[in-house]
Structures are given as structure tokens and as C-alpha cells.
PDB file of C-alpha atoms and ligand atoms in Angstrom:
ATOM      1  CA  MET A   1       7.141 -34.793  37.991  1.00 49.00           C
ATOM      2  CA  THR A   2       9.994 -36.366  35.987  1.00 49.00           C
ATOM      3  CA  ARG A   3       9.177 -36.794  32.317  1.00 53.00           C
ATOM      4  CA  SER A   4      10.606 -39.730  30.397  1.00 50.00           C
ATOM      5  CA  ARG A   5      10.539 -38.033  26.992  1.00 52.00           C
ATOM      6  CA  PRO A   6      13.819 -38.518  25.042  1.00 52.00           C
ATOM      7  CA  LEU A   7      15.833 -35.334  24.713  1.00 50.00           C
ATOM      8  CA  ARG A   8      16.624 -35.999  21.043  1.00 51.00           C
ATOM      9  CA  ALA A   9      12.949 -36.114  20.127  1.00 44.00           C
ATOM     10  CA  ALA A  10      12.228 -33.065  22.243  1.00 42.00           C
ATOM     11  CA  ALA A  11      14.897 -31.079  20.426  1.00 42.00           C
ATOM     12  CA  ALA A  12      13.612 -32.073  16.997  1.00 44.00           C
ATOM     13  CA  LEU A  13      10.026 -31.212  17.899  1.00 41.00           C
ATOM     14  CA  LEU A  14      10.754 -28.317  20.197  1.00 44.00           C
ATOM     15  CA  LEU A  15       8.109 -25.842  19.089  1.00 41.00           C
ATOM     16  CA  PRO A  16       5.275 -28.303  18.403  1.00 43.00           C
ATOM     17  CA  ALA A  17       6.024 -30.087  21.672  1.00 42.00           C
ATOM     18  CA  LEU A  18       5.911 -26.826  23.592  1.00 39.00           C
ATOM     19  CA  LEU A  19       2.648 -25.809  21.962  1.00 41.00           C
ATOM     20  CA  ALA A  20       1.118 -29.212  22.555  1.00 44.00           C
ATOM     21  CA  ALA A  21       2.306 -29.257  26.135  1.00 43.00           C
ATOM     22  CA  CYS A  22       0.921 -25.793  26.647  1.00 41.00           C
ATOM     23  CA  SER A  23      -2.456 -26.710  25.210  1.00 44.00           C
ATOM     24  CA  SER A  24      -2.837 -29.971  27.077  1.00 44.00           C
ATOM     25  CA  ALA A  25      -1.400 -28.686  30.343  1.00 44.00           C
ATOM     26  CA  GLY A  26      -3.467 -25.510  30.289  1.00 42.00           C
ATOM     27  CA  GLY A  27      -6.661 -27.386  30.931  1.00 43.00           C
ATOM     28  CA  GLY A  28      -8.834 -24.553  29.642  1.00 43.00           C
ATOM     29  CA  SER A  29      -7.265 -21.845  31.762  1.00 44.00           C
ATOM     30  CA  GLY A  30      -7.140 -19.457  28.813  1.00 42.00           C
ATOM     31  CA  THR A  31      -3.513 -19.992  27.809  1.00 42.00           C
ATOM     32  CA  PRO A  32      -4.254 -21.610  24.405  1.00 46.00           C
ATOM     33  CA  SER A  33      -6.141 -18.564  23.153  1.00 45.00           C
ATOM     34  CA  THR A  34      -3.014 -16.412  23.550  1.00 46.00           C
ATOM     35  CA  GLY A  35      -1.058 -18.824  21.390  1.00 45.00           C
ATOM     36  CA  ALA A  36      -3.786 -18.893  18.749  1.00 46.00           C
ATOM     37  CA  THR A  37      -3.807 -15.120  18.208  1.00 46.00           C
ATOM     38  CA  SER A  38      -0.057 -14.768  17.688  1.00 45.00           C
ATOM     39  CA  PRO A  39       0.075 -15.952  14.037  1.00 49.00           C
ATOM     40  CA  VAL A  40      -2.766 -13.584  13.116  1.00 48.00           C
ATOM     41  CA  GLN A  41      -0.869 -10.605  14.487  1.00 47.00           C
ATOM     42  CA  VAL A  42       2.257 -11.608  12.603  1.00 47.00           C
ATOM     43  CA  SER A  43       0.438 -11.797   9.278  1.00 44.00           C
ATOM     44  CA  THR A  44      -1.229  -8.434   9.886  1.00 42.00           C
ATOM     45  CA  VAL A  45       2.126  -6.763  10.450  1.00 45.00           C
ATOM     46  CA  ALA A  46       3.540  -8.392   7.336  1.00 44.00           C
ATOM     47  CA  THR A  47       0.904  -6.793   5.090  1.00 41.00           C
ATOM     48  CA  SER A  48       1.128  -3.329   6.649  1.00 38.00           C
ATOM     49  CA  PRO A  49       4.148  -1.836   4.829  1.00 43.00           C
ATOM     50  CA  THR A  50       2.734  -0.626   1.504  1.00 43.00           C
ATOM     51  CA  GLN A  51       5.221   2.114   0.615  1.00 45.00           C
ATOM     52  CA  SER A  52       7.895  -0.083  -0.855  1.00 47.00           C
ATOM     53  CA  SER A  53       9.940   1.360  -3.705  1.00 52.00           C
ATOM     54  CA  ALA A  54       9.092  -1.715  -5.731  1.00 55.00           C
ATOM     55  CA  ALA A  55       5.356  -1.422  -5.117  1.00 67.00           C
ATOM     56  CA  ALA A  56       2.968  -0.142  -7.759  1.00 81.00           C
ATOM     57  CA  LEU A  57       2.562   3.622  -7.725  1.00 96.00           C
ATOM     58  CA  GLN A  58      -1.068   4.550  -7.394  1.00 97.00           C
ATOM     59  CA  VAL A  59      -3.148   7.703  -7.179  1.00 98.00           C
ATOM     60  CA  THR A  60      -6.837   7.525  -6.458  1.00 98.00           C
ATOM     61  CA  VAL A  61      -9.257  10.317  -7.321  1.00 98.00           C
ATOM     62  CA  LYS A  62     -12.307  10.497  -5.103  1.00 98.00           C
ATOM     63  CA  ASP A  63     -14.565  13.348  -4.038  1.00 98.00           C
ATOM     64  CA  PHE A  64     -12.530  15.795  -6.170  1.00 98.00           C
ATOM     65  CA  VAL A  65      -9.356  14.976  -4.269  1.00 98.00           C
ATOM     66  CA  PHE A  66      -6.154  13.278  -5.397  1.00 98.00           C
ATOM     67  CA  ALA A  67      -4.983  10.733  -2.842  1.00 98.00           C
ATOM     68  CA  PRO A  68      -2.228  10.823  -1.902  1.00 97.00           C
ATOM     69  CA  ALA A  69      -1.876  14.525  -2.634  1.00 97.00           C
ATOM     70  CA  SER A  70       1.872  14.097  -2.946  1.00 97.00           C
ATOM     71  CA  LEU A  71       3.512  11.030  -4.396  1.00 97.00           C
ATOM     72  CA  LYS A  72       7.159  10.129  -4.853  1.00 97.00           C
ATOM     73  CA  ALA A  73       8.213   8.190  -7.933  1.00 97.00           C
ATOM     74  CA  GLY A  74      11.409   7.319  -9.691  1.00 97.00           C
ATOM     75  CA  PRO A  75      12.115   8.793 -13.150  1.00 97.00           C
ATOM     76  CA  GLY A  76      10.196   6.957 -15.842  1.00 97.00           C
ATOM     77  CA  ARG A  77       8.065   5.008 -13.400  1.00 97.00           C
ATOM     78  CA  THR A  78       4.518   4.195 -14.399  1.00 97.00           C
ATOM     79  CA  VAL A  79       1.886   5.666 -12.113  1.00 98.00           C
ATOM     80  CA  THR A  80      -1.634   4.264 -12.142  1.00 98.00           C
ATOM     81  CA  VAL A  81      -4.540   6.643 -11.583  1.00 98.00           C
ATOM     82  CA  THR A  82      -7.929   5.280 -10.598  1.00 98.00           C
ATOM     83  CA  ASN A  83     -10.988   7.498 -10.782  1.00 98.00           C
ATOM     84  CA  GLN A  84     -13.368   6.458  -8.011  1.00 98.00           C
ATOM     85  CA  ASP A  85     -15.479   9.560  -8.441  1.00 98.00           C
ATOM     86  CA  THR A  86     -18.797   9.938 -10.223  1.00 97.00           C
ATOM     87  CA  THR A  87     -17.436  12.477 -12.688  1.00 98.00           C
ATOM     88  CA  ALA A  88     -14.533  12.485 -15.139  1.00 98.00           C
ATOM     89  CA  HIS A  89     -11.134  13.823 -14.107  1.00 98.00           C
ATOM     90  CA  THR A  90      -7.632  14.189 -15.482  1.00 98.00           C
ATOM     91  CA  LEU A  91      -4.262  14.143 -13.814  1.00 98.00           C
ATOM     92  CA  THR A  92      -2.250  16.679 -15.792  1.00 98.00           C
ATOM     93  CA  ALA A  93       1.142  18.185 -14.990  1.00 98.00           C
ATOM     94  CA  SER A  94       1.088  21.971 -14.757  1.00 97.00           C
ATOM     95  CA  ASP A  95       3.890  22.003 -17.364  1.00 96.00           C
ATOM     96  CA  ARG A  96       2.132  19.214 -19.331  1.00 97.00           C
ATOM     97  CA  SER A  97       5.116  16.888 -18.858  1.00 97.00           C
ATOM     98  CA  PHE A  98       2.644  14.117 -18.074  1.00 98.00           C
ATOM     99  CA  ASP A  99      -1.081  13.742 -18.587  1.00 98.00           C
ATOM    100  CA  THR A 100      -3.524  10.892 -18.172  1.00 98.00           C
ATOM    101  CA  GLY A 101      -6.104  12.481 -20.416  1.00 98.00           C
ATOM    102  CA  THR A 102      -9.728  12.267 -19.374  1.00 98.00           C
ATOM    103  CA  ILE A 103     -10.436   9.382 -17.003  1.00 98.00           C
ATOM    104  CA  ALA A 104     -14.067   8.323 -16.970  1.00 98.00           C
ATOM    105  CA  PRO A 105     -15.772   7.540 -13.648  1.00 98.00           C
ATOM    106  CA  GLY A 106     -14.640   4.130 -12.466  1.00 98.00           C
ATOM    107  CA  ALA A 107     -11.861   3.947 -15.061  1.00 98.00           C
ATOM    108  CA  THR A 108      -8.112   3.645 -14.635  1.00 98.00           C
ATOM    109  CA  ALA A 109      -5.337   5.382 -16.584  1.00 98.00           C
ATOM    110  CA  THR A 110      -1.575   5.557 -16.347  1.00 98.00           C
ATOM    111  CA  PHE A 111       1.117   8.137 -16.943  1.00 98.00           C
ATOM    112  CA  THR A 112       4.896   7.999 -16.950  1.00 98.00           C
ATOM    113  CA  ALA A 113       6.832  10.008 -14.396  1.00 98.00           C
ATOM    114  CA  PRO A 114       9.153  12.507 -16.111  1.00 97.00           C
ATOM    115  CA  GLN A 115      12.911  12.045 -16.100  1.00 97.00           C
ATOM    116  CA  GLN A 116      13.503  15.450 -14.551  1.00 96.00           C
ATOM    117  CA  THR A 117      13.842  15.154 -10.794  1.00 97.00           C
ATOM    118  CA  GLY A 118      12.099  17.520  -8.443  1.00 98.00           C
ATOM    119  CA  ASP A 119       8.538  18.481  -7.655  1.00 98.00           C
ATOM    120  CA  HIS A 120       6.015  18.380 -10.483  1.00 98.00           C
ATOM    121  CA  PRO A 121       2.700  19.969  -9.507  1.00 98.00           C
ATOM    122  CA  TYR A 122      -0.351  18.671 -11.312  1.00 98.00           C
ATOM    123  CA  ILE A 123      -4.026  19.528 -11.581  1.00 98.00           C
ATOM    124  CA  CYS A 124      -7.243  18.208 -13.017  1.00 98.00           C
ATOM    125  CA  THR A 125      -7.821  20.251 -16.174  1.00 98.00           C
ATOM    126  CA  ILE A 126     -11.575  19.839 -15.773  1.00 98.00           C
ATOM    127  CA  HIS A 127     -11.474  21.006 -12.140  1.00 98.00           C
ATOM    128  CA  PRO A 128      -8.356  23.210 -11.817  1.00 97.00           C
ATOM    129  CA  PHE A 129      -8.898  23.570  -8.077  1.00 98.00           C
ATOM    130  CA  MET A 130      -7.857  19.943  -7.767  1.00 98.00           C
ATOM    131  CA  HIS A 131      -4.126  19.696  -7.379  1.00 97.00           C
ATOM    132  CA  GLY A 132      -1.332  17.441  -6.192  1.00 98.00           C
ATOM    133  CA  THR A 133       2.400  17.031  -6.493  1.00 98.00           C
ATOM    134  CA  LEU A 134       4.503  14.302  -8.047  1.00 98.00           C
ATOM    135  CA  THR A 135       8.024  14.285  -6.652  1.00 98.00           C
ATOM    136  CA  VAL A 136      10.515  12.577  -8.956  1.00 98.00           C
ATOM    137  CA  ALA A 137      13.569  11.420  -7.076  1.00 96.00           C
TER     138      ALA A 137
HETATM  139 CU1   CU B 201     -11.536  16.722 -12.073  1.00 80.05          CU
END
């Protein structure tokens, strides 16, 4: 069972050699499928974190609900609002410090987060029962 493979070459090609050895030595015992799924899991994990401070700030309106209902943004950040509903909405601060104006169904608008830190409740002026909170911090 002594292999004559040079150690220098084995070191340079360590991972490919191991994978190749695993595949060829497995002989269809099911081992290669485990190795094939690993990269897929890694890429899935890499795309999961979406709440980065550098990521675009986004509110979606659907079924008369702001999602997320509470959003954190830095002062002066631009927040994008997408209306996925079948009726027009607004996203308007209760103190009018920011306002998208009327957003038609399927349209997108933006507003600028105020400089004042703290919680800024907002509503839809067309449907005042719709509400959310922008936290500037
Ligand atoms: Cu509305």
C-alpha cells in the first residue's frame, strides 16, 4: 500500500489531490456526493447576511403593510421604498420630516433619513392605519 507519489508534488496539489483521491478511491460508495454539496452550502451562507450597514436601505409596501415595520438608518441615508401593492401609498413621517409623496402601484420612491437621531414614526397618509418606525442612529 506504499504510494510512490513525490511529497513535493503532493504538497503543492494538496487539496486537488485529496479530492481526486477521494473520488477515485470511493468507487461509488457515496463519498463524492458529500464533497460536491460543500461548495453550495458555503455560497448559501455567504449570501445570507443582508443587514449590513453598507447595504441599501429598503422598505417594501405590500398588503397595506410596511416591511420591515421598523428600520434603522444613519442620518441622511437614502431609503428606497417599493410599492408592491395594487393601490397607491405614501411613506410620510408623522412630523413630516420625510415624505416619499404618493407612490403608484409597482413604483419606487426614495426619502432621506433625517439628521435627528431617535425614533421617527411614519404612516401612509392615504391609509393612516398603516404605520412604521424609522430609527435614526
Ligand atoms: Cu397606503
